[in-house]
Amino acid sequence: MSDPLGGLLAAPPSIVAAGVEVFSTALRQQGVSVTDVDWRPPGFGSPEDLAQLALDPRRAAANRAAVERVLAAGSVLVDVRPAREVLDLPDRTLLHSGPPLTWEKASGPMRGALMGAAIFEGWATDPDDAERVLAAGEITLDPCHHHRTVGPMAGVTSPSMWMWCLEDPASGGQAWCNLNEGLGKVLRMGAFNEEVQTRLAWMRDVLGPVLQQAVRSRPEPLDVKAILAQMLQMGDEGHNRNRAGSLMALRELSPSVVAVDAPSSDIAEVLRFIGGNEHFYLNLGMPTAKLAMDAARGVPGSTLVTVMARNGTEFGIQTAGTGDRWFTGPANTPVGLFLGDYGPEDANPDIGDSAIMETYGVGGFSMAAAPAIVRFVGGSVPDALATTERMYQLTLTENPAMQIPIMGFRGSPTGIDVLKVARTGWLPQINTGMAGRVAGTGQVGAGLVQPPQQCFEQALAALAEESRAAG
């Protein structure tokens, strides 16, 4: 009888490894012969645009200046206030994640979150009424990023929601984010039922006021950036895994919370809510990253990416050298693990401002710091290590404040470079949650996703055009 494998197993395997060295190094340590091949995806962009940016005499100094601002930025928690006070929102305005969006183009989870917020604010009486007023244009929609604000998933922020207020001691910059609702059926995932409305009302009437008193009574502002740095050394990556960060935030805030002049039942419920919310820190980490990336805005000649954000329909990026201009493409659907009986057909395309974490160099860029994350988003531990190795090749520097233990305490890969992305053909890696595509569903899973290449193609062309104009 002939060998069905054609003698494949008759001799030791011959292994050819492509990409980062972590795989071939591990095999060699086990005495396996490995041949390395320097392969990578094809690059993109016109040769003229690539040459224009590569030879721009401003680029090195501009990127150095932008990176220095990012690394120097700090983040301290100074207050908790309602959105109507800090954002100066026009009447009947809702903020949302990602680039600009209209109701007609909004996805299911975005529509669900907008409808839920309209009901929460009393601008609509029920879901049908909310859909009517939104479709009629009676409520203005504007991106969170246009207001120095970030919001996870749908990111919908309304005037009555309480906001974390953070400042950068280095530049004086400010950034804001609403409070995290927890997991499951929540507004940010597009749910809007009675359970969601009851929680939002409690957060408005109890959680926000208690946190405001607690934060204001602290002897000194909470150093949120320091917590993020510690998280990476405790198994978190700062986007989809925030367990250590949330516990550290609870430890820092709880002495002030218990001293708040409020009913003991309210204090107990606030502590239970924070302690049971593994993503409590995320809404502090996101404005921390926003502060750092905003510090790099407006540097002519810089090819550094300052924003990556998604609204459930489109993915958008901004760069230091092109200011507030958006470069967009269709949002991809994450690939990962699903909750319960949900599957790929239930997932909405990528959504949320939380990709600001990867823009800053944590989250998917620092997966090596949190190998346990693969149990939540899929993949394997070697995948997590290889992803971080690959992200170093897309970035301009390493952040010494954000050290990754398993990488020999190397700083996280920071400062996505449009030119490097175009040259390598590799796209940034993002860890993300998945919202159900049907409004009202809530979370269906978590996974991994990349931006559409079109965003970087557009940014590359715009940066080259700006370079030519600068002469």
PDB file of C-alpha atoms in Angstrom, residues 13-278:
ATOM      1  CA  PRO A  13      10.465  18.498   8.819  1.00  0.00           C
ATOM      2  CA  SER A  14      12.016  21.338   6.845  1.00  0.00           C
ATOM      3  CA  ILE A  15      10.707  24.625   8.196  1.00  0.00           C
ATOM      4  CA  VAL A  16      10.634  27.940   6.372  1.00  0.00           C
ATOM      5  CA  ALA A  17       9.687  30.942   8.582  1.00  0.00           C
ATOM      6  CA  ALA A  18       8.473  34.282   7.274  1.00  0.00           C
ATOM      7  CA  GLY A  19       7.914  37.447   9.269  1.00  0.00           C
ATOM      8  CA  VAL A  20       8.998  38.228  12.818  1.00  0.00           C
ATOM      9  CA  GLU A  21      11.789  36.223  14.448  1.00  0.00           C
ATOM     10  CA  VAL A  22       9.862  34.995  17.498  1.00  0.00           C
ATOM     11  CA  PHE A  23       8.770  31.747  15.801  1.00  0.00           C
ATOM     12  CA  SER A  24      12.106  30.768  14.262  1.00  0.00           C
ATOM     13  CA  THR A  25      13.965  31.627  17.477  1.00  0.00           C
ATOM     14  CA  ALA A  26      11.654  29.372  19.492  1.00  0.00           C
ATOM     15  CA  LEU A  27      12.142  26.515  17.039  1.00  0.00           C
ATOM     16  CA  ARG A  28      15.926  26.856  17.020  1.00  0.00           C
ATOM     17  CA  GLN A  29      15.938  26.682  20.805  1.00  0.00           C
ATOM     18  CA  GLN A  30      14.348  23.247  20.389  1.00  0.00           C
ATOM     19  CA  GLY A  31      17.053  22.106  17.977  1.00  0.00           C
ATOM     20  CA  VAL A  32      14.936  22.470  14.825  1.00  0.00           C
ATOM     21  CA  SER A  33      16.500  23.639  11.578  1.00  0.00           C
ATOM     22  CA  VAL A  34      14.765  26.774  10.278  1.00  0.00           C
ATOM     23  CA  THR A  35      15.245  28.773   7.082  1.00  0.00           C
ATOM     24  CA  ASP A  36      14.195  32.419   7.418  1.00  0.00           C
ATOM     25  CA  VAL A  37      12.588  34.216   4.481  1.00  0.00           C
ATOM     26  CA  ASP A  38      12.286  38.000   4.496  1.00  0.00           C
ATOM     27  CA  TRP A  39       8.702  38.177   3.237  1.00  0.00           C
ATOM     28  CA  ARG A  40       6.144  40.877   3.840  1.00  0.00           C
ATOM     29  CA  PRO A  41       2.913  42.050   2.184  1.00  0.00           C
ATOM     30  CA  PRO A  42       3.282  44.287  -0.873  1.00  0.00           C
ATOM     31  CA  GLY A  43       3.436  47.986  -0.094  1.00  0.00           C
ATOM     32  CA  PHE A  44       1.025  50.521  -1.519  1.00  0.00           C
ATOM     33  CA  GLY A  45       0.910  54.110  -2.701  1.00  0.00           C
ATOM     34  CA  SER A  46       2.252  55.729  -5.844  1.00  0.00           C
ATOM     35  CA  PRO A  47       6.054  55.795  -6.220  1.00  0.00           C
ATOM     36  CA  GLU A  48       5.860  59.578  -6.616  1.00  0.00           C
ATOM     37  CA  ASP A  49       4.026  60.056  -3.309  1.00  0.00           C
ATOM     38  CA  LEU A  50       6.299  57.637  -1.458  1.00  0.00           C
ATOM     39  CA  ALA A  51       9.388  59.405  -2.792  1.00  0.00           C
ATOM     40  CA  GLN A  52       7.957  62.837  -1.984  1.00  0.00           C
ATOM     41  CA  LEU A  53       7.472  61.937   1.676  1.00  0.00           C
ATOM     42  CA  ALA A  54      10.681  59.956   2.008  1.00  0.00           C
ATOM     43  CA  LEU A  55      12.721  62.887   0.673  1.00  0.00           C
ATOM     44  CA  ASP A  56      10.802  65.656   2.457  1.00  0.00           C
ATOM     45  CA  PRO A  57      13.536  67.474   4.416  1.00  0.00           C
ATOM     46  CA  ARG A  58      11.014  68.381   7.136  1.00  0.00           C
ATOM     47  CA  ARG A  59       9.882  64.828   7.893  1.00  0.00           C
ATOM     48  CA  ALA A  60      12.550  63.633  10.324  1.00  0.00           C
ATOM     49  CA  ALA A  61      12.442  66.747  12.476  1.00  0.00           C
ATOM     50  CA  ALA A  62       8.648  66.974  12.281  1.00  0.00           C
ATOM     51  CA  ASN A  63       8.178  63.362  13.352  1.00  0.00           C
ATOM     52  CA  ARG A  64      10.706  63.800  16.128  1.00  0.00           C
ATOM     53  CA  ALA A  65       8.805  66.834  17.417  1.00  0.00           C
ATOM     54  CA  ALA A  66       5.452  65.033  17.209  1.00  0.00           C
ATOM     55  CA  VAL A  67       6.800  61.958  18.996  1.00  0.00           C
ATOM     56  CA  GLU A  68       8.383  64.045  21.742  1.00  0.00           C
ATOM     57  CA  ARG A  69       5.009  65.658  22.426  1.00  0.00           C
ATOM     58  CA  VAL A  70       3.321  62.253  22.615  1.00  0.00           C
ATOM     59  CA  LEU A  71       5.888  60.860  25.040  1.00  0.00           C
ATOM     60  CA  ALA A  72       5.890  63.978  27.213  1.00  0.00           C
ATOM     61  CA  ALA A  73       2.120  64.071  27.640  1.00  0.00           C
ATOM     62  CA  GLY A  74       0.747  63.160  31.049  1.00  0.00           C
ATOM     63  CA  SER A  75      -2.778  62.479  32.256  1.00  0.00           C
ATOM     64  CA  VAL A  76      -4.346  63.324  35.594  1.00  0.00           C
ATOM     65  CA  LEU A  77      -7.984  63.085  36.659  1.00  0.00           C
ATOM     66  CA  VAL A  78      -9.124  66.504  37.860  1.00  0.00           C
ATOM     67  CA  ASP A  79     -12.928  66.335  37.969  1.00  0.00           C
ATOM     68  CA  VAL A  80     -16.158  64.543  37.072  1.00  0.00           C
ATOM     69  CA  ARG A  81     -18.860  66.772  35.568  1.00  0.00           C
ATOM     70  CA  PRO A  82     -21.965  66.510  33.362  1.00  0.00           C
ATOM     71  CA  ALA A  83     -21.319  66.723  29.639  1.00  0.00           C
ATOM     72  CA  ARG A  84     -23.487  69.831  29.298  1.00  0.00           C
ATOM     73  CA  GLU A  85     -21.033  71.703  31.547  1.00  0.00           C
ATOM     74  CA  VAL A  86     -17.705  70.667  30.017  1.00  0.00           C
ATOM     75  CA  LEU A  87     -18.576  70.228  26.336  1.00  0.00           C
ATOM     76  CA  ASP A  88     -20.859  73.237  25.828  1.00  0.00           C
ATOM     77  CA  LEU A  89     -23.092  71.123  23.596  1.00  0.00           C
ATOM     78  CA  PRO A  90     -25.718  72.893  21.505  1.00  0.00           C
ATOM     79  CA  ASP A  91     -29.294  71.981  22.355  1.00  0.00           C
ATOM     80  CA  ARG A  92     -30.424  68.512  21.253  1.00  0.00           C
ATOM     81  CA  THR A  93     -26.957  67.358  20.210  1.00  0.00           C
ATOM     82  CA  LEU A  94     -25.520  63.857  20.574  1.00  0.00           C
ATOM     83  CA  LEU A  95     -21.866  62.941  20.157  1.00  0.00           C
ATOM     84  CA  HIS A  96     -20.837  59.630  18.587  1.00  0.00           C
ATOM     85  CA  SER A  97     -17.673  57.660  17.917  1.00  0.00           C
ATOM     86  CA  GLY A  98     -15.624  57.705  14.739  1.00  0.00           C
ATOM     87  CA  PRO A  99     -15.655  60.084  11.777  1.00  0.00           C
ATOM     88  CA  PRO A 100     -18.726  62.205  10.866  1.00  0.00           C
ATOM     89  CA  LEU A 101     -21.931  60.245  10.358  1.00  0.00           C
ATOM     90  CA  THR A 102     -25.530  60.780   9.298  1.00  0.00           C
ATOM     91  CA  TRP A 103     -28.556  58.887  10.581  1.00  0.00           C
ATOM     92  CA  GLU A 104     -29.111  57.432   7.119  1.00  0.00           C
ATOM     93  CA  LYS A 105     -25.657  55.801   7.131  1.00  0.00           C
ATOM     94  CA  ALA A 106     -25.657  54.763  10.795  1.00  0.00           C
ATOM     95  CA  SER A 107     -25.353  51.057  11.562  1.00  0.00           C
ATOM     96  CA  GLY A 108     -27.669  49.080  13.825  1.00  0.00           C
ATOM     97  CA  PRO A 109     -25.725  49.499  17.083  1.00  0.00           C
ATOM     98  CA  MET A 110     -25.125  53.198  16.411  1.00  0.00           C
ATOM     99  CA  ARG A 111     -28.822  53.722  15.742  1.00  0.00           C
ATOM    100  CA  GLY A 112     -29.715  51.817  18.887  1.00  0.00           C
ATOM    101  CA  ALA A 113     -27.370  53.924  21.014  1.00  0.00           C
ATOM    102  CA  LEU A 114     -28.624  57.190  19.516  1.00  0.00           C
ATOM    103  CA  MET A 115     -32.219  56.134  20.075  1.00  0.00           C
ATOM    104  CA  GLY A 116     -31.479  55.140  23.664  1.00  0.00           C
ATOM    105  CA  ALA A 117     -29.769  58.462  24.367  1.00  0.00           C
ATOM    106  CA  ALA A 118     -32.694  60.399  22.890  1.00  0.00           C
ATOM    107  CA  ILE A 119     -35.081  58.542  25.205  1.00  0.00           C
ATOM    108  CA  PHE A 120     -32.728  59.045  28.168  1.00  0.00           C
ATOM    109  CA  GLU A 121     -32.668  62.807  27.581  1.00  0.00           C
ATOM    110  CA  GLY A 122     -36.446  62.984  27.250  1.00  0.00           C
ATOM    111  CA  TRP A 123     -36.282  64.039  23.609  1.00  0.00           C
ATOM    112  CA  ALA A 124     -38.319  60.990  22.636  1.00  0.00           C
ATOM    113  CA  THR A 125     -40.923  58.913  24.445  1.00  0.00           C
ATOM    114  CA  ASP A 126     -40.150  55.462  23.037  1.00  0.00           C
ATOM    115  CA  PRO A 127     -37.968  53.771  20.361  1.00  0.00           C
ATOM    116  CA  ASP A 128     -40.381  54.562  17.531  1.00  0.00           C
ATOM    117  CA  ASP A 129     -40.493  58.230  18.522  1.00  0.00           C
ATOM    118  CA  ALA A 130     -36.705  58.311  18.878  1.00  0.00           C
ATOM    119  CA  GLU A 131     -36.260  56.869  15.406  1.00  0.00           C
ATOM    120  CA  ARG A 132     -38.667  59.445  14.031  1.00  0.00           C
ATOM    121  CA  VAL A 133     -36.920  62.513  15.530  1.00  0.00           C
ATOM    122  CA  LEU A 134     -33.484  61.235  14.539  1.00  0.00           C
ATOM    123  CA  ALA A 135     -34.562  60.471  10.978  1.00  0.00           C
ATOM    124  CA  ALA A 136     -36.137  63.933  10.755  1.00  0.00           C
ATOM    125  CA  GLY A 137     -32.839  65.581  11.701  1.00  0.00           C
ATOM    126  CA  GLU A 138     -34.260  67.072  14.898  1.00  0.00           C
ATOM    127  CA  ILE A 139     -31.172  65.923  16.799  1.00  0.00           C
ATOM    128  CA  THR A 140     -27.694  67.027  15.696  1.00  0.00           C
ATOM    129  CA  LEU A 141     -24.961  64.362  15.439  1.00  0.00           C
ATOM    130  CA  ASP A 142     -21.280  65.218  15.847  1.00  0.00           C
ATOM    131  CA  PRO A 143     -18.123  63.119  16.389  1.00  0.00           C
ATOM    132  CA  CYS A 144     -16.709  62.907  19.901  1.00  0.00           C
ATOM    133  CA  HIS A 145     -13.247  63.707  18.505  1.00  0.00           C
ATOM    134  CA  HIS A 146     -14.483  67.133  17.391  1.00  0.00           C
ATOM    135  CA  HIS A 147     -14.936  67.985  21.080  1.00  0.00           C
ATOM    136  CA  ARG A 148     -11.680  66.552  22.540  1.00  0.00           C
ATOM    137  CA  THR A 149     -13.803  63.608  23.656  1.00  0.00           C
ATOM    138  CA  VAL A 150     -13.686  59.847  23.106  1.00  0.00           C
ATOM    139  CA  GLY A 151     -16.308  57.173  23.634  1.00  0.00           C
ATOM    140  CA  PRO A 152     -16.042  53.363  23.427  1.00  0.00           C
ATOM    141  CA  MET A 153     -18.088  51.450  20.833  1.00  0.00           C
ATOM    142  CA  ALA A 154     -20.996  53.702  19.699  1.00  0.00           C
ATOM    143  CA  GLY A 155     -19.502  56.368  21.953  1.00  0.00           C
ATOM    144  CA  VAL A 156     -22.849  58.168  22.216  1.00  0.00           C
ATOM    145  CA  THR A 157     -22.601  61.009  24.724  1.00  0.00           C
ATOM    146  CA  SER A 158     -25.559  63.158  25.742  1.00  0.00           C
ATOM    147  CA  PRO A 159     -25.758  66.308  27.907  1.00  0.00           C
ATOM    148  CA  SER A 160     -26.899  64.505  31.084  1.00  0.00           C
ATOM    149  CA  MET A 161     -24.073  61.947  31.095  1.00  0.00           C
ATOM    150  CA  TRP A 162     -21.239  62.453  33.533  1.00  0.00           C
ATOM    151  CA  MET A 163     -17.731  62.823  32.144  1.00  0.00           C
ATOM    152  CA  TRP A 164     -14.247  62.039  33.348  1.00  0.00           C
ATOM    153  CA  CYS A 165     -12.266  65.303  33.049  1.00  0.00           C
ATOM    154  CA  LEU A 166      -8.558  64.745  32.430  1.00  0.00           C
ATOM    155  CA  GLU A 167      -5.694  67.180  31.918  1.00  0.00           C
ATOM    156  CA  ASP A 168      -2.164  66.943  30.554  1.00  0.00           C
ATOM    157  CA  PRO A 169       0.179  68.716  33.010  1.00  0.00           C
ATOM    158  CA  ALA A 170       2.802  69.079  30.266  1.00  0.00           C
ATOM    159  CA  SER A 171       0.709  70.935  27.680  1.00  0.00           C
ATOM    160  CA  GLY A 172      -2.389  71.981  29.601  1.00  0.00           C
ATOM    161  CA  GLY A 173      -4.532  69.992  27.183  1.00  0.00           C
ATOM    162  CA  GLN A 174      -7.887  68.581  28.229  1.00  0.00           C
ATOM    163  CA  ALA A 175      -9.843  65.478  27.228  1.00  0.00           C
ATOM    164  CA  TRP A 176     -13.113  63.912  28.297  1.00  0.00           C
ATOM    165  CA  CYS A 177     -14.916  60.582  28.289  1.00  0.00           C
ATOM    166  CA  ASN A 178     -18.209  59.359  29.695  1.00  0.00           C
ATOM    167  CA  LEU A 179     -18.441  56.712  32.439  1.00  0.00           C
ATOM    168  CA  ASN A 180     -18.281  53.025  31.572  1.00  0.00           C
ATOM    169  CA  GLU A 181     -21.601  51.166  31.873  1.00  0.00           C
ATOM    170  CA  GLY A 182     -20.158  47.674  32.297  1.00  0.00           C
ATOM    171  CA  LEU A 183     -20.728  44.679  30.024  1.00  0.00           C
ATOM    172  CA  GLY A 184     -23.724  43.039  28.370  1.00  0.00           C
ATOM    173  CA  LYS A 185     -26.750  45.012  27.195  1.00  0.00           C
ATOM    174  CA  VAL A 186     -25.399  48.551  27.392  1.00  0.00           C
ATOM    175  CA  LEU A 187     -25.973  51.730  25.406  1.00  0.00           C
ATOM    176  CA  ARG A 188     -22.512  51.760  23.857  1.00  0.00           C
ATOM    177  CA  MET A 189     -23.260  48.335  22.302  1.00  0.00           C
ATOM    178  CA  GLY A 190     -26.538  49.614  20.832  1.00  0.00           C
ATOM    179  CA  ALA A 191     -28.969  48.367  23.493  1.00  0.00           C
ATOM    180  CA  PHE A 192     -31.674  50.765  24.660  1.00  0.00           C
ATOM    181  CA  ASN A 193     -34.222  48.754  26.679  1.00  0.00           C
ATOM    182  CA  GLU A 194     -35.554  49.464  30.174  1.00  0.00           C
ATOM    183  CA  GLU A 195     -32.540  47.836  31.811  1.00  0.00           C
ATOM    184  CA  VAL A 196     -30.239  50.228  29.949  1.00  0.00           C
ATOM    185  CA  GLN A 197     -32.387  53.262  30.785  1.00  0.00           C
ATOM    186  CA  THR A 198     -32.507  52.322  34.486  1.00  0.00           C
ATOM    187  CA  ARG A 199     -28.725  51.999  34.646  1.00  0.00           C
ATOM    188  CA  LEU A 200     -28.164  55.302  32.832  1.00  0.00           C
ATOM    189  CA  ALA A 201     -30.520  57.057  35.250  1.00  0.00           C
ATOM    190  CA  TRP A 202     -28.662  55.579  38.244  1.00  0.00           C
ATOM    191  CA  MET A 203     -25.335  56.663  36.763  1.00  0.00           C
ATOM    192  CA  ARG A 204     -26.758  60.179  36.310  1.00  0.00           C
ATOM    193  CA  ASP A 205     -28.364  60.459  39.751  1.00  0.00           C
ATOM    194  CA  VAL A 206     -25.966  58.477  41.967  1.00  0.00           C
ATOM    195  CA  LEU A 207     -22.699  57.355  40.373  1.00  0.00           C
ATOM    196  CA  GLY A 208     -21.758  60.693  38.804  1.00  0.00           C
ATOM    197  CA  PRO A 209     -22.399  62.865  41.875  1.00  0.00           C
ATOM    198  CA  VAL A 210     -20.592  60.414  44.184  1.00  0.00           C
ATOM    199  CA  LEU A 211     -17.553  60.222  41.903  1.00  0.00           C
ATOM    200  CA  GLN A 212     -17.492  64.001  41.571  1.00  0.00           C
ATOM    201  CA  GLN A 213     -17.293  64.470  45.343  1.00  0.00           C
ATOM    202  CA  ALA A 214     -14.707  61.707  45.644  1.00  0.00           C
ATOM    203  CA  VAL A 215     -12.439  63.100  42.930  1.00  0.00           C
ATOM    204  CA  ARG A 216     -12.707  66.659  44.214  1.00  0.00           C
ATOM    205  CA  SER A 217     -11.854  65.614  47.770  1.00  0.00           C
ATOM    206  CA  ARG A 218      -8.639  63.802  46.874  1.00  0.00           C
ATOM    207  CA  PRO A 219      -5.489  65.486  48.205  1.00  0.00           C
ATOM    208  CA  GLU A 220      -3.978  65.373  44.707  1.00  0.00           C
ATOM    209  CA  PRO A 221      -5.205  64.446  41.211  1.00  0.00           C
ATOM    210  CA  LEU A 222      -5.151  60.781  40.248  1.00  0.00           C
ATOM    211  CA  ASP A 223      -2.246  59.988  37.884  1.00  0.00           C
ATOM    212  CA  VAL A 224      -4.096  57.992  35.234  1.00  0.00           C
ATOM    213  CA  LYS A 225      -1.070  57.552  32.956  1.00  0.00           C
ATOM    214  CA  ALA A 226       0.845  55.910  35.809  1.00  0.00           C
ATOM    215  CA  ILE A 227      -1.940  53.360  36.215  1.00  0.00           C
ATOM    216  CA  LEU A 228      -1.784  52.563  32.492  1.00  0.00           C
ATOM    217  CA  ALA A 229       1.968  51.995  32.728  1.00  0.00           C
ATOM    218  CA  GLN A 230       1.491  49.624  35.677  1.00  0.00           C
ATOM    219  CA  MET A 231      -1.304  47.736  33.903  1.00  0.00           C
ATOM    220  CA  LEU A 232       1.047  46.596  31.144  1.00  0.00           C
ATOM    221  CA  GLN A 233       3.242  44.977  33.781  1.00  0.00           C
ATOM    222  CA  MET A 234       0.263  43.247  35.401  1.00  0.00           C
ATOM    223  CA  GLY A 235      -1.251  41.406  32.432  1.00  0.00           C
ATOM    224  CA  ASP A 236      -3.468  44.105  30.865  1.00  0.00           C
ATOM    225  CA  GLU A 237      -3.038  45.588  27.389  1.00  0.00           C
ATOM    226  CA  GLY A 238      -5.288  48.589  28.076  1.00  0.00           C
ATOM    227  CA  HIS A 239      -8.049  48.055  25.550  1.00  0.00           C
ATOM    228  CA  ASN A 240      -9.944  44.792  25.877  1.00  0.00           C
ATOM    229  CA  ARG A 241      -8.249  43.732  29.108  1.00  0.00           C
ATOM    230  CA  ASN A 242      -8.461  46.290  31.929  1.00  0.00           C
ATOM    231  CA  ARG A 243      -8.746  44.097  35.017  1.00  0.00           C
ATOM    232  CA  ALA A 244      -5.643  45.316  36.810  1.00  0.00           C
ATOM    233  CA  GLY A 245      -6.259  48.929  35.807  1.00  0.00           C
ATOM    234  CA  SER A 246      -9.837  48.857  37.042  1.00  0.00           C
ATOM    235  CA  LEU A 247      -8.768  47.382  40.374  1.00  0.00           C
ATOM    236  CA  MET A 248      -6.030  49.991  40.762  1.00  0.00           C
ATOM    237  CA  ALA A 249      -8.491  52.787  39.995  1.00  0.00           C
ATOM    238  CA  LEU A 250     -10.880  51.344  42.568  1.00  0.00           C
ATOM    239  CA  ARG A 251      -8.075  51.197  45.127  1.00  0.00           C
ATOM    240  CA  GLU A 252      -7.163  54.826  44.497  1.00  0.00           C
ATOM    241  CA  LEU A 253     -10.723  56.166  44.517  1.00  0.00           C
ATOM    242  CA  SER A 254     -12.384  54.045  47.225  1.00  0.00           C
ATOM    243  CA  PRO A 255     -11.017  55.935  50.289  1.00  0.00           C
ATOM    244  CA  SER A 256     -12.528  59.132  48.909  1.00  0.00           C
ATOM    245  CA  VAL A 257     -15.728  57.389  47.824  1.00  0.00           C
ATOM    246  CA  VAL A 258     -16.466  56.023  51.300  1.00  0.00           C
ATOM    247  CA  ALA A 259     -15.978  59.518  52.741  1.00  0.00           C
ATOM    248  CA  VAL A 260     -18.615  61.081  50.454  1.00  0.00           C
ATOM    249  CA  ASP A 261     -21.645  62.554  52.218  1.00  0.00           C
ATOM    250  CA  ALA A 262     -24.283  60.262  50.696  1.00  0.00           C
ATOM    251  CA  PRO A 263     -26.517  57.413  51.892  1.00  0.00           C
ATOM    252  CA  SER A 264     -24.513  54.317  52.814  1.00  0.00           C
ATOM    253  CA  SER A 265     -26.606  52.286  50.385  1.00  0.00           C
ATOM    254  CA  ASP A 266     -25.497  54.565  47.529  1.00  0.00           C
ATOM    255  CA  ILE A 267     -21.840  54.302  48.539  1.00  0.00           C
ATOM    256  CA  ALA A 268     -22.074  50.518  48.717  1.00  0.00           C
ATOM    257  CA  GLU A 269     -23.744  50.320  45.311  1.00  0.00           C
ATOM    258  CA  VAL A 270     -21.112  52.573  43.722  1.00  0.00           C
ATOM    259  CA  LEU A 271     -18.302  50.383  45.062  1.00  0.00           C
ATOM    260  CA  ARG A 272     -20.086  47.211  43.949  1.00  0.00           C
ATOM    261  CA  PHE A 273     -20.608  48.661  40.477  1.00  0.00           C
ATOM    262  CA  ILE A 274     -16.962  49.672  40.053  1.00  0.00           C
ATOM    263  CA  GLY A 275     -15.663  46.427  41.530  1.00  0.00           C
ATOM    264  CA  GLY A 276     -17.838  44.363  39.201  1.00  0.00           C
ATOM    265  CA  ASN A 277     -16.916  46.304  36.051  1.00  0.00           C
ATOM    266  CA  GLU A 278     -13.709  44.992  34.503  1.00  0.00           C
TER     267      GLU A 278
END
